[in-house]
mmCIF file of C-alpha atoms in Angstrom:
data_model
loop_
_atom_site.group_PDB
_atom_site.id
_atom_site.type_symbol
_atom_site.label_atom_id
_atom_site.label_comp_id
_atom_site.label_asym_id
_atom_site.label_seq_id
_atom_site.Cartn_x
_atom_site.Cartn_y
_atom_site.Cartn_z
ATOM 1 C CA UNK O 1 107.242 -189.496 155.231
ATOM 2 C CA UNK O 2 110.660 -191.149 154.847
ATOM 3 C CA UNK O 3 112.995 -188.574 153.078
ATOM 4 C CA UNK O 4 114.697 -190.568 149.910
ATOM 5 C CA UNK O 5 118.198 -189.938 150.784
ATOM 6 C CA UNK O 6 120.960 -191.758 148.964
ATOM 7 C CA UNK O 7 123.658 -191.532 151.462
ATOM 8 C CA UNK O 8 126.105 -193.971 150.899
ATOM 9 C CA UNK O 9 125.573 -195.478 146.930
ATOM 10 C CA UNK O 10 124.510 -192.507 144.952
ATOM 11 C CA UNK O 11 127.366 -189.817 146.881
ATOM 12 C CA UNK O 12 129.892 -191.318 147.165
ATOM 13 C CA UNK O 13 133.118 -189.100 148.526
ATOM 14 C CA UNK O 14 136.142 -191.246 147.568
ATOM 15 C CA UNK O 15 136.794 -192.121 151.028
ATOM 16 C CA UNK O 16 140.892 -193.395 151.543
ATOM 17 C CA UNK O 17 140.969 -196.299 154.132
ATOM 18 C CA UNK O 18 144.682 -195.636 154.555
ATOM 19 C CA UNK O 19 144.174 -192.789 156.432
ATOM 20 C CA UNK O 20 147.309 -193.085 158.856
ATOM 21 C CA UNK O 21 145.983 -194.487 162.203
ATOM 22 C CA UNK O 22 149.228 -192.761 163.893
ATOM 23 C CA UNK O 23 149.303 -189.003 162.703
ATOM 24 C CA UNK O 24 149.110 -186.812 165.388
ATOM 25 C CA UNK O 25 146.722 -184.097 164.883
ATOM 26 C CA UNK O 26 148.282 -180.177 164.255
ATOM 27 C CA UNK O 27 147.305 -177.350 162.837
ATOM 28 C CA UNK O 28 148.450 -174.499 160.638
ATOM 29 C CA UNK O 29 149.895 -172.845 163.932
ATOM 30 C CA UNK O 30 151.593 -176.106 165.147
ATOM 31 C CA UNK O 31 154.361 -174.872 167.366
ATOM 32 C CA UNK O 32 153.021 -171.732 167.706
ATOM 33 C CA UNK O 33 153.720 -170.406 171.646
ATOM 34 C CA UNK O 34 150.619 -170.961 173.943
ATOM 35 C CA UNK O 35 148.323 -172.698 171.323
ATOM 36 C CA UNK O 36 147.682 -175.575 174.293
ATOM 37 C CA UNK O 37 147.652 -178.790 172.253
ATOM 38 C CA UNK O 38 146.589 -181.890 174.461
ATOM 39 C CA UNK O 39 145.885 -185.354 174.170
ATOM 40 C CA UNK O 40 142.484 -186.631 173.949
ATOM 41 C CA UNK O 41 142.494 -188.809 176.661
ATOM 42 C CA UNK O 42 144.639 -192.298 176.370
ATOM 43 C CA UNK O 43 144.251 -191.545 172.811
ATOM 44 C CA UNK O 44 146.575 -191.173 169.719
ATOM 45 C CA UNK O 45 144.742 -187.780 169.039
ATOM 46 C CA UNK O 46 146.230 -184.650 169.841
ATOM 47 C CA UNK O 47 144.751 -181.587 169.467
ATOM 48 C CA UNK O 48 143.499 -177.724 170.396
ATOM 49 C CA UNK O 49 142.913 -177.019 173.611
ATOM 50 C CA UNK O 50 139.643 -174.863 172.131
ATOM 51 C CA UNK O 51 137.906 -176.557 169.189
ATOM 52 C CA UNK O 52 135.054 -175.551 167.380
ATOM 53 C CA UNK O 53 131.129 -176.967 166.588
ATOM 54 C CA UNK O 54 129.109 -177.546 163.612
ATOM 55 C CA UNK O 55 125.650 -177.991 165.058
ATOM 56 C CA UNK O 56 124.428 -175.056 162.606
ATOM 57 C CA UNK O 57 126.258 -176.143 159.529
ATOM 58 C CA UNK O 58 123.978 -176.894 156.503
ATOM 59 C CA UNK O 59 120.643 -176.562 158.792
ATOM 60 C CA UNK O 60 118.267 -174.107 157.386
ATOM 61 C CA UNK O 61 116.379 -173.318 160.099
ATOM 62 C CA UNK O 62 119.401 -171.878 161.848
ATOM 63 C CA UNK O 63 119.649 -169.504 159.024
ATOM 64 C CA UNK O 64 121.672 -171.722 156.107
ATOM 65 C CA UNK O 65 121.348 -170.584 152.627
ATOM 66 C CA UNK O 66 119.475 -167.664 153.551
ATOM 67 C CA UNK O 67 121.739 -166.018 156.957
ATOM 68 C CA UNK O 68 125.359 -167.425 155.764
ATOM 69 C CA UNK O 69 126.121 -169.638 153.200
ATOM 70 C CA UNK O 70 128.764 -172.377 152.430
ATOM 71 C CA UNK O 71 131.354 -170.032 151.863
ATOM 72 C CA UNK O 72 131.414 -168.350 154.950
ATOM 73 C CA UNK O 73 131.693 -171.357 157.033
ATOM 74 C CA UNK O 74 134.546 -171.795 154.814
ATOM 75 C CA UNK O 75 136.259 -168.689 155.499
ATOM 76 C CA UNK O 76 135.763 -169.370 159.250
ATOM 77 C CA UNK O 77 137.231 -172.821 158.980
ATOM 78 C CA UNK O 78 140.298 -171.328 157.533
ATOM 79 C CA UNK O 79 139.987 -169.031 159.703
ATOM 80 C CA UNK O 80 139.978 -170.778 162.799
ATOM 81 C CA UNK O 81 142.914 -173.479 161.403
ATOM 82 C CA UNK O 82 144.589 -170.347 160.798
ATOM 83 C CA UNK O 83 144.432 -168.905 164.631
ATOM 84 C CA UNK O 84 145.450 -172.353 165.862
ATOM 85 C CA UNK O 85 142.139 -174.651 166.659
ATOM 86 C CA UNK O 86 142.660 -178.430 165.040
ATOM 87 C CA UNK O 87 139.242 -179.790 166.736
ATOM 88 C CA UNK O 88 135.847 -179.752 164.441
ATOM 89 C CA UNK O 89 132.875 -181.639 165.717
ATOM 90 C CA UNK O 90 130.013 -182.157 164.080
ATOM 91 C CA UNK O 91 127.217 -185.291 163.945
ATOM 92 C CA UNK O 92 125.433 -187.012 161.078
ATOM 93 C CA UNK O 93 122.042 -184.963 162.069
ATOM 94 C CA UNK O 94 123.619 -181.979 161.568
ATOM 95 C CA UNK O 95 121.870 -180.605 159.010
ATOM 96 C CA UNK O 96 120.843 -183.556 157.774
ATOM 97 C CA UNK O 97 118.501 -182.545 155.711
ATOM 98 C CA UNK O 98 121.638 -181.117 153.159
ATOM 99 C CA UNK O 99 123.311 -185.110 153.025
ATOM 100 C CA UNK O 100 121.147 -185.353 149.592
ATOM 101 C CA UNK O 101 122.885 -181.574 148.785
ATOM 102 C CA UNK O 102 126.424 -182.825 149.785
ATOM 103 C CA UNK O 103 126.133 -179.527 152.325
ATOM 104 C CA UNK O 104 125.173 -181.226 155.228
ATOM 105 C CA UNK O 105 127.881 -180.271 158.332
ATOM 106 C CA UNK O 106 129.943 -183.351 157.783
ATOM 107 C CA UNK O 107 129.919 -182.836 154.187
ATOM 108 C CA UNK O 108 130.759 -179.295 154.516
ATOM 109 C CA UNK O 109 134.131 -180.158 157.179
ATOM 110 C CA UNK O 110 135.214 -182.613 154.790
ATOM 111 C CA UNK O 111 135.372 -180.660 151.923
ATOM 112 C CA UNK O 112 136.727 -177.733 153.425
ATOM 113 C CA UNK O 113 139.705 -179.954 155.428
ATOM 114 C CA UNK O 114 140.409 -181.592 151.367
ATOM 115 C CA UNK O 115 140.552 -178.616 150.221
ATOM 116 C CA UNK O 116 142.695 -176.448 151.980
ATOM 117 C CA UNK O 117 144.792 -179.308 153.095
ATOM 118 C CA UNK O 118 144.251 -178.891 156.987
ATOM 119 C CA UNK O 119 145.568 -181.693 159.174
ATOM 120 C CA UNK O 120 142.628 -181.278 161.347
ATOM 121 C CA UNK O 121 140.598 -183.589 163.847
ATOM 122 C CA UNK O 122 137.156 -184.264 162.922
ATOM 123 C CA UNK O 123 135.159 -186.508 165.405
ATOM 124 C CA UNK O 124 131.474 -186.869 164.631
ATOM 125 C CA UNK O 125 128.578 -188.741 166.722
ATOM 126 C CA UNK O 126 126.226 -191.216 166.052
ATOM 127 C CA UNK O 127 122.270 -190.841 166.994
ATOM 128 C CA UNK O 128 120.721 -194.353 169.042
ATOM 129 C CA UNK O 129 117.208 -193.203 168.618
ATOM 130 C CA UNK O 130 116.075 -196.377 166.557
ATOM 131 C CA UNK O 131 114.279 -194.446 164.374
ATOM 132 C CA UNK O 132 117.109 -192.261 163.446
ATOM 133 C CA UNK O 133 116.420 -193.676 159.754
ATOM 134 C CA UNK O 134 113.945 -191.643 158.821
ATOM 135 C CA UNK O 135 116.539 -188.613 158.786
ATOM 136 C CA UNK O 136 119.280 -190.024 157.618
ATOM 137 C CA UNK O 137 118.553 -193.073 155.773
ATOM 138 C CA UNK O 138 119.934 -196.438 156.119
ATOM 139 C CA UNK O 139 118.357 -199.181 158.417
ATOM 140 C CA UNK O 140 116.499 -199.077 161.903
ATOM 141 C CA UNK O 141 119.195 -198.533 164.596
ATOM 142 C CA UNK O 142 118.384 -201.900 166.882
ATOM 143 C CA UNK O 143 121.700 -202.872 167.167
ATOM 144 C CA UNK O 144 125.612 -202.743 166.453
ATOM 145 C CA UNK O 145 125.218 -203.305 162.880
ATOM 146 C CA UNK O 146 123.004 -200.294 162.174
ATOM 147 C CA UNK O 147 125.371 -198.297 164.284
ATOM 148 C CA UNK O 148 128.391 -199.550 162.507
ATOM 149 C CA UNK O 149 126.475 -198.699 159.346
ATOM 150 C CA UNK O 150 126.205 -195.316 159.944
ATOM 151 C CA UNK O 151 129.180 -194.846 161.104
ATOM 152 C CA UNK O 152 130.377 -195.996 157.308
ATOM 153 C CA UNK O 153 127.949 -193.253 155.982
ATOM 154 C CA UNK O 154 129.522 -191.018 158.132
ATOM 155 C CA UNK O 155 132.756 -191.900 156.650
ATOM 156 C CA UNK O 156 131.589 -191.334 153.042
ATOM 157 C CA UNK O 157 130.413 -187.879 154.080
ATOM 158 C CA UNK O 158 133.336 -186.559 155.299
ATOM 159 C CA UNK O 159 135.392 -188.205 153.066
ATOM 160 C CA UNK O 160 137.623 -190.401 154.670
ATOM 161 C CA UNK O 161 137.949 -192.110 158.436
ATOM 162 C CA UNK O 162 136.967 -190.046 161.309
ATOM 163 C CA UNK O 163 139.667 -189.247 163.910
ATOM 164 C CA UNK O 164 136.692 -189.253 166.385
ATOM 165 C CA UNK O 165 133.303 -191.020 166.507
ATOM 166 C CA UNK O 166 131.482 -190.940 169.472
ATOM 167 C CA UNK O 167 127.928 -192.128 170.554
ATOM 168 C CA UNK O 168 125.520 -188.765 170.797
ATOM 169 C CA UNK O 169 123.789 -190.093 173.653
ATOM 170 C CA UNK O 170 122.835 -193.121 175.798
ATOM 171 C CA UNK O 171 119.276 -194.646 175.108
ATOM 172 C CA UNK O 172 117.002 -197.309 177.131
ATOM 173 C CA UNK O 173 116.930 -199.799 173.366
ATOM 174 C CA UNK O 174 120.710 -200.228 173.750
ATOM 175 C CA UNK O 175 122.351 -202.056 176.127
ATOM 176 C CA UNK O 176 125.705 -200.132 176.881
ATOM 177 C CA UNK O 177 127.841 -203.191 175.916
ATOM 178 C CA UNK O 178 126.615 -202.782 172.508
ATOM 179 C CA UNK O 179 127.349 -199.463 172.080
ATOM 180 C CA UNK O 180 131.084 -200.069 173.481
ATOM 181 C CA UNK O 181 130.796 -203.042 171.096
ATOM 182 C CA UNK O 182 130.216 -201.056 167.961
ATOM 183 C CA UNK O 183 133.184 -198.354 169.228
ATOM 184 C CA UNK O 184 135.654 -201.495 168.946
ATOM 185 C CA UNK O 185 134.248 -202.510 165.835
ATOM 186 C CA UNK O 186 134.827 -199.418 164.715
ATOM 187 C CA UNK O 187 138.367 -199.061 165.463
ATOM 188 C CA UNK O 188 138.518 -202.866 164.197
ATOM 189 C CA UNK O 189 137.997 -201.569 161.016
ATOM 190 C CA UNK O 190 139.747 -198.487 161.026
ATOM 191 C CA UNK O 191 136.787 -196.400 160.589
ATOM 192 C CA UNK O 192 138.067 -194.078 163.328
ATOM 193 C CA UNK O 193 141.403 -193.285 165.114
ATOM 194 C CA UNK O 194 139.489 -192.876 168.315
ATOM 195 C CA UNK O 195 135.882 -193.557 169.751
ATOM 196 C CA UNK O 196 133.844 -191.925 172.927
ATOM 197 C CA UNK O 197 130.669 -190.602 173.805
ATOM 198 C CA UNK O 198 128.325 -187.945 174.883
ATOM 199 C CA UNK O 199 126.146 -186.677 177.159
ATOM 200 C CA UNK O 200 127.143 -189.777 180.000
ATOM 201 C CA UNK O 201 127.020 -188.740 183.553
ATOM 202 C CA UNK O 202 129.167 -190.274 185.959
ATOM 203 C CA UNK O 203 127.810 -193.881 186.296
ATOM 204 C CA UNK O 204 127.195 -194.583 182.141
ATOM 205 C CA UNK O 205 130.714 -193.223 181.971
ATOM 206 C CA UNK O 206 132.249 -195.652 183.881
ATOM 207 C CA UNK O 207 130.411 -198.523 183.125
ATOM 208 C CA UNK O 208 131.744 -197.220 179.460
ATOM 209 C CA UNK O 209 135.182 -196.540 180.312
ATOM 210 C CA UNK O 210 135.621 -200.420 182.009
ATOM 211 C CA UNK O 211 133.406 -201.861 179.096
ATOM 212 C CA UNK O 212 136.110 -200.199 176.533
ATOM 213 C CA UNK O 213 138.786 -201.203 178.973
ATOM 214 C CA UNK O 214 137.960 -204.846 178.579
ATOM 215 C CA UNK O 215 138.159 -204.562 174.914
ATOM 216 C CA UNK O 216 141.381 -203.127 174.547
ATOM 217 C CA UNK O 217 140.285 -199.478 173.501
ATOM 218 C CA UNK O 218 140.695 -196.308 174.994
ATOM 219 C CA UNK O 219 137.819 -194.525 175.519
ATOM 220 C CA UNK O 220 138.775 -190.995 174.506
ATOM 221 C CA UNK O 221 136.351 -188.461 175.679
ATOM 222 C CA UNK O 222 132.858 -187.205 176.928
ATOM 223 C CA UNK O 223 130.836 -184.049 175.423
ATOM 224 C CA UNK O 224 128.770 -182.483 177.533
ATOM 225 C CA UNK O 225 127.001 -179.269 178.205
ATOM 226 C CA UNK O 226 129.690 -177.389 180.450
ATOM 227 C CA UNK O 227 130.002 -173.522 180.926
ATOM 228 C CA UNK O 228 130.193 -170.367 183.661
ATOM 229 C CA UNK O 229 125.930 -170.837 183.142
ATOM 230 C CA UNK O 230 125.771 -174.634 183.667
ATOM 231 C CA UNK O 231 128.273 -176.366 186.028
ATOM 232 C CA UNK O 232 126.102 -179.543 187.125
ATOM 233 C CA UNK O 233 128.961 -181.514 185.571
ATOM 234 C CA UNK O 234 131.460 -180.141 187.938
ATOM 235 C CA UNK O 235 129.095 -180.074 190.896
ATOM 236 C CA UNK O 236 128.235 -183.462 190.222
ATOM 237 C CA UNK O 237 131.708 -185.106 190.242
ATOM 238 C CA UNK O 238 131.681 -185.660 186.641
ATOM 239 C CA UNK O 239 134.835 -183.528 186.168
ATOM 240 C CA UNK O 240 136.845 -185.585 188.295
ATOM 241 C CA UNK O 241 135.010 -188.708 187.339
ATOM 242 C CA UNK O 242 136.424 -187.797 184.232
ATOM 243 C CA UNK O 243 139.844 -186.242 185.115
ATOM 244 C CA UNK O 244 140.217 -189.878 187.155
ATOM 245 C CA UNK O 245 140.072 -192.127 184.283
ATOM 246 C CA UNK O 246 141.717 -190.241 181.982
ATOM 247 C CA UNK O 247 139.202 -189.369 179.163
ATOM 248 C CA UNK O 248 138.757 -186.214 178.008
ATOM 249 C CA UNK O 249 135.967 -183.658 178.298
ATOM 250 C CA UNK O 250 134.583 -181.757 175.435
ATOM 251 C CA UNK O 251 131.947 -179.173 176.122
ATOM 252 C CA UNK O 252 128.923 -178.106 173.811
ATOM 253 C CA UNK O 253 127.025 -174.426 174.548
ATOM 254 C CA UNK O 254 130.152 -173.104 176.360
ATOM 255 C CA UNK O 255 129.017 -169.480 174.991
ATOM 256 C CA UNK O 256 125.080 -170.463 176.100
ATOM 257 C CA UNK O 257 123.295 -169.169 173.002
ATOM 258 C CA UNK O 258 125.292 -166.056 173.092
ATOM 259 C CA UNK O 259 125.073 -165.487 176.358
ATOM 260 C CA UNK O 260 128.298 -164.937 177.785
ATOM 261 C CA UNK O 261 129.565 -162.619 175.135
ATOM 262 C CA UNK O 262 129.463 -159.221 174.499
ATOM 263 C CA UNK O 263 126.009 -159.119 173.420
ATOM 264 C CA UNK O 264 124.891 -160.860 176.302
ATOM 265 C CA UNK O 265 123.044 -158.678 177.686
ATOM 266 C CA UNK O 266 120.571 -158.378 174.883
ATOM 267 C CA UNK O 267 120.284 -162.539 175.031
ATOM 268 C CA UNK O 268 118.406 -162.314 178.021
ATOM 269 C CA UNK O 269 117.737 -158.155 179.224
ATOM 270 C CA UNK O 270 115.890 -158.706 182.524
ATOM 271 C CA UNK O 271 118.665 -161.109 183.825
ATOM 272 C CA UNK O 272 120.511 -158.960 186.319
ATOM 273 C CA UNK O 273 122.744 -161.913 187.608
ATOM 274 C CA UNK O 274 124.024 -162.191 184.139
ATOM 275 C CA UNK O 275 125.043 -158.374 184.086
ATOM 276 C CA UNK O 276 127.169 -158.614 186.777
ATOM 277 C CA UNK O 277 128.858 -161.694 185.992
ATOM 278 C CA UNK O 278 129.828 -160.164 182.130
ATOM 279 C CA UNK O 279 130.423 -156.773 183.852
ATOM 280 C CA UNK O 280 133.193 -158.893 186.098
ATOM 281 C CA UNK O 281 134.125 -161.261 182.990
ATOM 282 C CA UNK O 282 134.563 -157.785 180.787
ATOM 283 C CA UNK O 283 137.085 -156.483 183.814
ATOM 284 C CA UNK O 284 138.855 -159.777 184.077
ATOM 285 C CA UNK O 285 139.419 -159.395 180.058
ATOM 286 C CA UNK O 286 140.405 -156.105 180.177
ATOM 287 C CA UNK O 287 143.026 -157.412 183.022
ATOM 288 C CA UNK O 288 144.458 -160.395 180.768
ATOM 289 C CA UNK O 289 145.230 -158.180 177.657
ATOM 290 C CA UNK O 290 142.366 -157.309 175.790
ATOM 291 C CA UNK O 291 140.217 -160.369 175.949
ATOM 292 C CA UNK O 292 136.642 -160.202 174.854
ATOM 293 C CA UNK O 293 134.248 -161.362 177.223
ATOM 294 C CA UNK O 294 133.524 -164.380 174.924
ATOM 295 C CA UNK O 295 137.334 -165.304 174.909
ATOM 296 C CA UNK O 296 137.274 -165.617 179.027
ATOM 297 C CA UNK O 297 134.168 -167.544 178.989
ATOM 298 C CA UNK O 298 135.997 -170.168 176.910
ATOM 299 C CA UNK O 299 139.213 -170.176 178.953
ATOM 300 C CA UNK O 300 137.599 -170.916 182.092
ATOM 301 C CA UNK O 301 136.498 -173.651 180.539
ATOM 302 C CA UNK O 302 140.177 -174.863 179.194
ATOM 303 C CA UNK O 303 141.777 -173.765 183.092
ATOM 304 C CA UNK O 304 138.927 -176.161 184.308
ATOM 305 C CA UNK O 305 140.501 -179.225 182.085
ATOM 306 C CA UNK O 306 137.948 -179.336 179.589
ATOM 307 C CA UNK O 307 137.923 -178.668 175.289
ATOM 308 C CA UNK O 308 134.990 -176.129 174.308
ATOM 309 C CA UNK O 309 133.905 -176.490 171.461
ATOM 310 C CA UNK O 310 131.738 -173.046 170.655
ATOM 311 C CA UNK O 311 129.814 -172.554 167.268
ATOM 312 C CA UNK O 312 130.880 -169.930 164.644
ATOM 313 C CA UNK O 313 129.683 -169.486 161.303
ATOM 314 C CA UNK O 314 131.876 -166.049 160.434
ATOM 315 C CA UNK O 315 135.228 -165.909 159.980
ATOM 316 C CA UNK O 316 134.827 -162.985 162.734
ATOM 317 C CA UNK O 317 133.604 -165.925 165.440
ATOM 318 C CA UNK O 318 136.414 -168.128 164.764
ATOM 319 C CA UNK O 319 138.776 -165.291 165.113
ATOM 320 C CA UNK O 320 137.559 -164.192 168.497
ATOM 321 C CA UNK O 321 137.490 -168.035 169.374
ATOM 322 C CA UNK O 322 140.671 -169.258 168.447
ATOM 323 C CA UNK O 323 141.879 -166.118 170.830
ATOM 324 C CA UNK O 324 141.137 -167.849 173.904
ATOM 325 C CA UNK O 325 143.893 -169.600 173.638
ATOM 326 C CA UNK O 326 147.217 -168.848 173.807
ATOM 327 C CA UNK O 327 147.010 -167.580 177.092
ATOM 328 C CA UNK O 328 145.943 -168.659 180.515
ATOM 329 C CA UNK O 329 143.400 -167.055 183.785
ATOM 330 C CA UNK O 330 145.635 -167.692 186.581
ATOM 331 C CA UNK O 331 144.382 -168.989 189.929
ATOM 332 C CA UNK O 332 143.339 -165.706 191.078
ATOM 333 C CA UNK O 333 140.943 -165.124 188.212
ATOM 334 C CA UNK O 334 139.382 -168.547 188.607
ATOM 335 C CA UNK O 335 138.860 -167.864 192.310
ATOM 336 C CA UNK O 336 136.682 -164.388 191.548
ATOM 337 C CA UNK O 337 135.070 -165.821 188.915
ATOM 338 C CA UNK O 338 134.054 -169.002 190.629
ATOM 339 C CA UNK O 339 132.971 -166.728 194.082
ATOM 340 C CA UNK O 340 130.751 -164.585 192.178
ATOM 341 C CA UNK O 341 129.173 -167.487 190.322
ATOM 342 C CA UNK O 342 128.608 -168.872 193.886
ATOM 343 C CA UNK O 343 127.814 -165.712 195.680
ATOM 344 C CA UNK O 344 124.984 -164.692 192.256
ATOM 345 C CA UNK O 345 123.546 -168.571 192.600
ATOM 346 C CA UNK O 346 124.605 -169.588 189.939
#
């Protein structure tokens, strides 16, 4: 059955079209020593080095409404502005199934960004399954229009223009010049200060990047799955696919479920591979300061050139998140990290 949404008419969110296309993107701790802003790609964005994601945001069968509520993802949004991280991403099927509740994940970042006054980035990402409709409303994605569309809904979510909308994920019913067609549309109309995608290996990423070339816009990043578990991306040659043309890589699960933190262990018990790895990630913590296991997890990630973007939903999370940055493994901790991931399989 077709959920009767009214996303656009019936909600609206006062959205301001004059949303400055040239801000650069800062925090509360702009300035701040070792906070490890960078550009997003050839973009105008700047932002966190670490960011933070929304998958679980307003989706009740992560626990919403019954687990952690509204408020406490708005204590750890302030709470994460407030340790340095700029960078929210979220997507309009996050939590969709709140849009009609205004508490959906987009509707959630925008009103906690309004009201606390946080210059923050917020990219979000648009689903190409064509039947997409059925969850969030609007018309049958089958081509630009439909994309641009949501992309508007989007918009009247959060509140006002994205700094970031990307496409979630390449699919067989869209040709990939429509898809970079409905990114320059998008910046046409100053819906967004910036456009990418996700989940592109290396050949849809440069038949993106030199589609977005010919149109004049820079394509500004890439989120994939990237972390100490998972480094296909790097095997691959996407990194440096990446790193070559200048577009920026954001990666999703960099904590893998919980995984690579402290209560790893209990994540997955029989794992002995794991154990040592977070036995060696604990030491190499312990030898930069203090840092949780969590917080080195997420730096290799940054030393490797990428933006992780882990979820929290306490204040506690974003805390122990935004403390990954700041400071820096050096070359040596890379290299014993990297030979024990090679030496376990992994």
């Amino acid at each position: 059955m077709r959920p009767s949404f009214c996303l656009c008419g019936g909600h609206h969110r006062g959205v301001r079209l004059s949303h400055r296309r040239d801000r650069i993107q800062v925090g509360a701790s702009a300035g701040a020593q070792g906070t490890g802003d960078r550009r997003l790609g050839k973009s105008v964005l700047t932002t966190s080095s670490v960011g933070l994601g929304t998958l679980q945001w307003g989706d009740e069968k992560c626990g919403f409404n019954s687990q952690y509520r509204a408020n406490d993802l708005e204590l750890a949004f302030k709470e994460a502005v407030e340790g340095g991280i700029t960078f929210f991403d979220t997507a309009e099927v996050y939590g969709y199934q709140q849009h009609k509740y205004l508490q959906s994940s987009e509707c959630l970042l925008g009103d906690f960004a309004k009201a606390t006054g946080a210059d923050v980035t917020i990219g979000s990402k648009v689903f190409t399954i064509p039947w997409t409709n059925f969850l969030v409303g609007g018309s049958p994605r089958l081509g630009r229009e439909a994309l641009v569309e949501a992309l508007k809904a989007s918009v009247d979510r959060v509140g006002r223009p994205l700094d970031l909308w990307s496409i979630h994920f390449p699919f067989p019913t869209f040709k990939q010049s429509v898809l970079m067609d409905a990114l320059k549309e998008a910046m046409d109309l100053e819906l967004t200060r910036a456009v990418g995608v996700s989940n592109y290996n290396g050949q849809q990423l440069e038949e993106a990047y030199l589609l977005c070339e010919k149109s004049g816009i820079p394509l500004a990043s890439n989120q994939i799955k990237f972390s100490l578990l998972d480094r296909k991306a790097e095997k691959e040659g996407l990194l440096k696919t990446a790193e070559d043309m200048d577009v920026a890589i954001v990666a999703y699960s960099p904590l893998e479920g919980g995984k690579l933190t402290a209560n790893g262990v209990s994540k997955d018990p029989n794992n002995n591979k794991l154990q040592e790895l977070l036995k060696l990630m604990e030491f190499v913590g312990v030898c930069n300061g203090g840092k949780s296991i969590a917080q080195v997890a997420l730096n290799y990630i940054v030393q490797k050139g990428c933006i992780p973007i882990p979820a929290a939903k306490t204040a506690q999370q974003a805390k122990e998140h935004a403390g990954a940055m700041g400071w820096a493994l050096d070359e040596n901790d890379m290299a014993v990290l990297d030979e024990k991931l090679e030496y376990l399989g992994l």
